[in-house]
Coordinates of N, CA and C in Angstrom, one line a residue:
X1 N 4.8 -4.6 -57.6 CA 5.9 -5.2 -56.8 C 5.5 -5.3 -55.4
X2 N 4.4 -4.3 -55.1 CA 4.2 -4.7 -53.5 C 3.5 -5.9 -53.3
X3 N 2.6 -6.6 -54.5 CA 2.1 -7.5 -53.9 C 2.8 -9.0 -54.3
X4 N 4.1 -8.3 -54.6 CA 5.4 -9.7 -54.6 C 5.7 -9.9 -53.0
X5 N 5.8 -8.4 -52.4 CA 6.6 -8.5 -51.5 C 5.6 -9.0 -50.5
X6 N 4.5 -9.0 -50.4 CA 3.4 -9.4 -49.6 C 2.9 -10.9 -49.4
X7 N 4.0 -11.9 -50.9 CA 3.6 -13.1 -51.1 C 4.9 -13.4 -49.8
X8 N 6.1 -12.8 -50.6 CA 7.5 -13.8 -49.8 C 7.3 -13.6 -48.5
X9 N 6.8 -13.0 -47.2 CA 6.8 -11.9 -46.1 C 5.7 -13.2 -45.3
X10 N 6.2 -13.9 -44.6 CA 4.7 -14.7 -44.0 C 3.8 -13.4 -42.9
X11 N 3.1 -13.9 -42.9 CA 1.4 -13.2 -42.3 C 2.1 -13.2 -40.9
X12 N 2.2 -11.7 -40.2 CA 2.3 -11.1 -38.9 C 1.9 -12.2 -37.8
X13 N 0.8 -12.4 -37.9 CA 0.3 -13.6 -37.1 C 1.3 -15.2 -36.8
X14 N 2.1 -15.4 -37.6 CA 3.0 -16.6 -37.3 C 3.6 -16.4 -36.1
X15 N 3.3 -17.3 -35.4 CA 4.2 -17.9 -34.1 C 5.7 -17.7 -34.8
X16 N 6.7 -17.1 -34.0 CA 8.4 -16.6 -34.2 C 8.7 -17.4 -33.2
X17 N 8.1 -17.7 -32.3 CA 9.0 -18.6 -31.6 C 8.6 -19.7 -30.6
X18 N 9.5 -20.4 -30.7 CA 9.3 -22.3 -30.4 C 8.4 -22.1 -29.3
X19 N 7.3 -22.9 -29.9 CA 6.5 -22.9 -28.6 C 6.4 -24.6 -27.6
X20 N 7.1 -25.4 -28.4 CA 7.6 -26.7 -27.6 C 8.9 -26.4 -27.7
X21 N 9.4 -27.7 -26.7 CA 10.4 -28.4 -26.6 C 11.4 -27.2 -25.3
X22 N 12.3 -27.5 -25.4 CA 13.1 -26.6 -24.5 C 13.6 -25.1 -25.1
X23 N 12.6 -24.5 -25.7 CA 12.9 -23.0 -26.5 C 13.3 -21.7 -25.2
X24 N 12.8 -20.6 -25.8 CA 13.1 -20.0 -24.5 C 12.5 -19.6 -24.0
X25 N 10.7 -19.7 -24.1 CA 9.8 -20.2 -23.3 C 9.7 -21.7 -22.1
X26 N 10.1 -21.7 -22.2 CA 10.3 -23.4 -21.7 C 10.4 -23.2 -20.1
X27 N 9.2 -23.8 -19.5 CA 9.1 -23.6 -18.2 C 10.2 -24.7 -17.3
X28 N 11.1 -24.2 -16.4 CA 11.2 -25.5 -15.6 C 10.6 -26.1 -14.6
X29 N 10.7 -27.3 -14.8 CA 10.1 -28.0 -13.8 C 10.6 -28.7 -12.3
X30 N 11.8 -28.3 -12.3 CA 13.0 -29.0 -11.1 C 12.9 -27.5 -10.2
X31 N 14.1 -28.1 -9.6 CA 14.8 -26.8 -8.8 C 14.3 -25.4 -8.8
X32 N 13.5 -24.4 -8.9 CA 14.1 -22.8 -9.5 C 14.3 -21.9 -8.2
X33 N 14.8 -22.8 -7.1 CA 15.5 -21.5 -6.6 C 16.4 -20.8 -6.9
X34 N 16.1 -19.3 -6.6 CA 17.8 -18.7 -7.3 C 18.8 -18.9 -6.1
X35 N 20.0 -18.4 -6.6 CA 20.8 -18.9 -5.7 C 21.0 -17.4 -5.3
X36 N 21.4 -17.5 -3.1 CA 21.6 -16.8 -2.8 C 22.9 -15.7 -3.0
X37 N 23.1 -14.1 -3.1 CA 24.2 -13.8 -3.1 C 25.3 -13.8 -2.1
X38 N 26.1 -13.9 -2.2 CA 27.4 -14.0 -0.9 C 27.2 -12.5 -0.2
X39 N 27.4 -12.2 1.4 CA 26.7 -11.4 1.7 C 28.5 -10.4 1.4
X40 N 29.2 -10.4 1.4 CA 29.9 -9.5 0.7 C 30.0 -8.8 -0.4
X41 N 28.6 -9.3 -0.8 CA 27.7 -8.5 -2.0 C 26.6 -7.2 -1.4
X42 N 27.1 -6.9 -0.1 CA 26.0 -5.9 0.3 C 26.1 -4.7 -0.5
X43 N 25.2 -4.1 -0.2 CA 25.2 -2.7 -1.0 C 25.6 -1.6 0.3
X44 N 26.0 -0.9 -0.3 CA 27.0 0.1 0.7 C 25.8 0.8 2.0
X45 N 24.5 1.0 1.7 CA 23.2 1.4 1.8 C 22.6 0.0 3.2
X46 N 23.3 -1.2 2.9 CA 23.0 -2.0 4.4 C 23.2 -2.1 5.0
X47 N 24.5 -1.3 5.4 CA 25.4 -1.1 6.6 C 24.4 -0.2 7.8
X48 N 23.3 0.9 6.8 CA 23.3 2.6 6.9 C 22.0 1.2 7.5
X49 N 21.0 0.7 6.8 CA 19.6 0.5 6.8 C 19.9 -0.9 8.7
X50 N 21.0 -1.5 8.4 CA 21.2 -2.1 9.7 C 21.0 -1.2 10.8
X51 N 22.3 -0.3 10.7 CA 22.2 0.6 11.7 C 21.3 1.3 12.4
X52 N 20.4 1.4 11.8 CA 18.9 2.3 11.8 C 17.9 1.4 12.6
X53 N 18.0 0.1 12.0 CA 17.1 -1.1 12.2 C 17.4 -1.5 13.8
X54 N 18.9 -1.1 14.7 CA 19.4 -1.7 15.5 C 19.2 -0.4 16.3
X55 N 19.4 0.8 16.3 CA 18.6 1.8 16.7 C 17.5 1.6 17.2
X56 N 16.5 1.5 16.0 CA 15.0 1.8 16.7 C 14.6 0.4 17.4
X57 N 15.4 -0.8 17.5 CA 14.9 -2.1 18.2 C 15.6 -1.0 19.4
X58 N 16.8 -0.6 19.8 CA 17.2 -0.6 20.8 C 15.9 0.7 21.7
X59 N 15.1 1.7 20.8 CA 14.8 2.9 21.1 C 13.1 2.2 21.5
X60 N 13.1 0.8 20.9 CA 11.3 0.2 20.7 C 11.8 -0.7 22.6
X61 N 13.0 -1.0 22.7 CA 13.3 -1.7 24.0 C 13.5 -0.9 25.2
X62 N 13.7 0.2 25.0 CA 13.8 1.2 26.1 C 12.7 1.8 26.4
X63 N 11.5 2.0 25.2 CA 10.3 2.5 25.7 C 9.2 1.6 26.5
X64 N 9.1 0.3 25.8 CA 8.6 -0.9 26.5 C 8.7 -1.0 27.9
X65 N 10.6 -0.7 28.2 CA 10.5 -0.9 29.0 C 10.4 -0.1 30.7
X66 N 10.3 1.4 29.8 CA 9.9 2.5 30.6 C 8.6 2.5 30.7
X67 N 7.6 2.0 29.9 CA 6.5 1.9 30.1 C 6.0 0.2 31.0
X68 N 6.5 -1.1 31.3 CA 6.3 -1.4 32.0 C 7.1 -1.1 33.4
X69 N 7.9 -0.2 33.4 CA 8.2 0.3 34.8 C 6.9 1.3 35.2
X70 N 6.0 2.4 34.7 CA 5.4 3.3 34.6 C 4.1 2.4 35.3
X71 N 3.9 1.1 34.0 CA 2.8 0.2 34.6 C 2.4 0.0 35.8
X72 N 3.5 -1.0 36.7 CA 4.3 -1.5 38.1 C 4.1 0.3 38.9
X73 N 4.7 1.3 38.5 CA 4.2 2.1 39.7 C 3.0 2.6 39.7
X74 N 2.1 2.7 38.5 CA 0.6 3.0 38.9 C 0.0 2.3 39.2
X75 N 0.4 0.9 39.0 CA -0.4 -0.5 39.9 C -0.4 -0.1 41.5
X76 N 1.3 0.3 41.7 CA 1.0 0.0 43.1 C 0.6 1.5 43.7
X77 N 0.7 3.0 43.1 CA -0.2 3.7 43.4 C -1.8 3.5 43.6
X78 N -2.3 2.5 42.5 CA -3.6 2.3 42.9 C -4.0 1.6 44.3
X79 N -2.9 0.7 44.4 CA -3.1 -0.2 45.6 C -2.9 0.6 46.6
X80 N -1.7 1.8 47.2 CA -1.7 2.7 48.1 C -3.1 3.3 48.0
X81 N -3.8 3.8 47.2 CA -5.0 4.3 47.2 C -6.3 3.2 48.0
X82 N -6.3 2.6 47.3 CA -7.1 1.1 47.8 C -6.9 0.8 49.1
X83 N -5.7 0.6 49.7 CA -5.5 0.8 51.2 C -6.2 2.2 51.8
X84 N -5.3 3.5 51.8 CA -5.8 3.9 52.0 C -7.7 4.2 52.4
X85 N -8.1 3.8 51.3 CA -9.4 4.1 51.8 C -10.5 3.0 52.3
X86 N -9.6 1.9 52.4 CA -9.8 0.8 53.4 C -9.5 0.7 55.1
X87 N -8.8 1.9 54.9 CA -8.7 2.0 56.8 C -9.6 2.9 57.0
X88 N -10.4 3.5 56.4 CA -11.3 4.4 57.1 C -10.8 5.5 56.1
X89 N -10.1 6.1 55.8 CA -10.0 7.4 55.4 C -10.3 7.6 53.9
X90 N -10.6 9.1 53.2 CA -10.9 8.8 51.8 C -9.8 9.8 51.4
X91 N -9.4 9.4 50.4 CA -8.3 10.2 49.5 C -8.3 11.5 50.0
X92 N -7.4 11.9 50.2 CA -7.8 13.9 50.1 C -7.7 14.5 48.9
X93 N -8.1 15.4 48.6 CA -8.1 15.9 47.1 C -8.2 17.4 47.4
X94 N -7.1 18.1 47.1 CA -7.1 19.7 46.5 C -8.5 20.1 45.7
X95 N -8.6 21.3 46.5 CA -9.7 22.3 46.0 C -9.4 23.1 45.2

């Protein structure tokens, strides 16, 4: 009987599914962008990931700009130095 059932049963190997025409392989060829979701589809978690994001721009803007104030006064520390030892005198320096 098993080798009835081995006649009716096609061979493992058979293609199961449509490999033409528009099956559900079927690649498109137009359009496939997806479509965007409506942003009232946020996840409760973008409110949290914005706020974080608006933080560290504001915390990346305050450092920048502590550090080109920092710049501007050791510029012009060097240049008081530069003067300084253009009139004759040389820096004094602690012993």
């Amino acid at each position: 009987m098993t080798a009835n059932r081995l006649e009716m049963d096609p061979p493992l190997s058979t293609p199961t599914r449509q490999t033409s025409g528009r099956g559900s392989n079927h690649i498109p060829t137009g359009d496939t962008t997806k479509e965007v979701p409506p942003t009232s589809s946020k996840l409760p978690s973008d409110g949290i990931m914005e706020e974080s994001v608006n933080e560290m721009t504001t915390m990346l803007s305050n450092i920048l700009e502590h550090h080109g104030r920092a710049n501007q006064r050791l510029a012009s520390l060097k240049e008081d130095l530069r003067s300084h030892k253009t009139r004759g005198g040389e820096a004094e320096g602690h012993d």
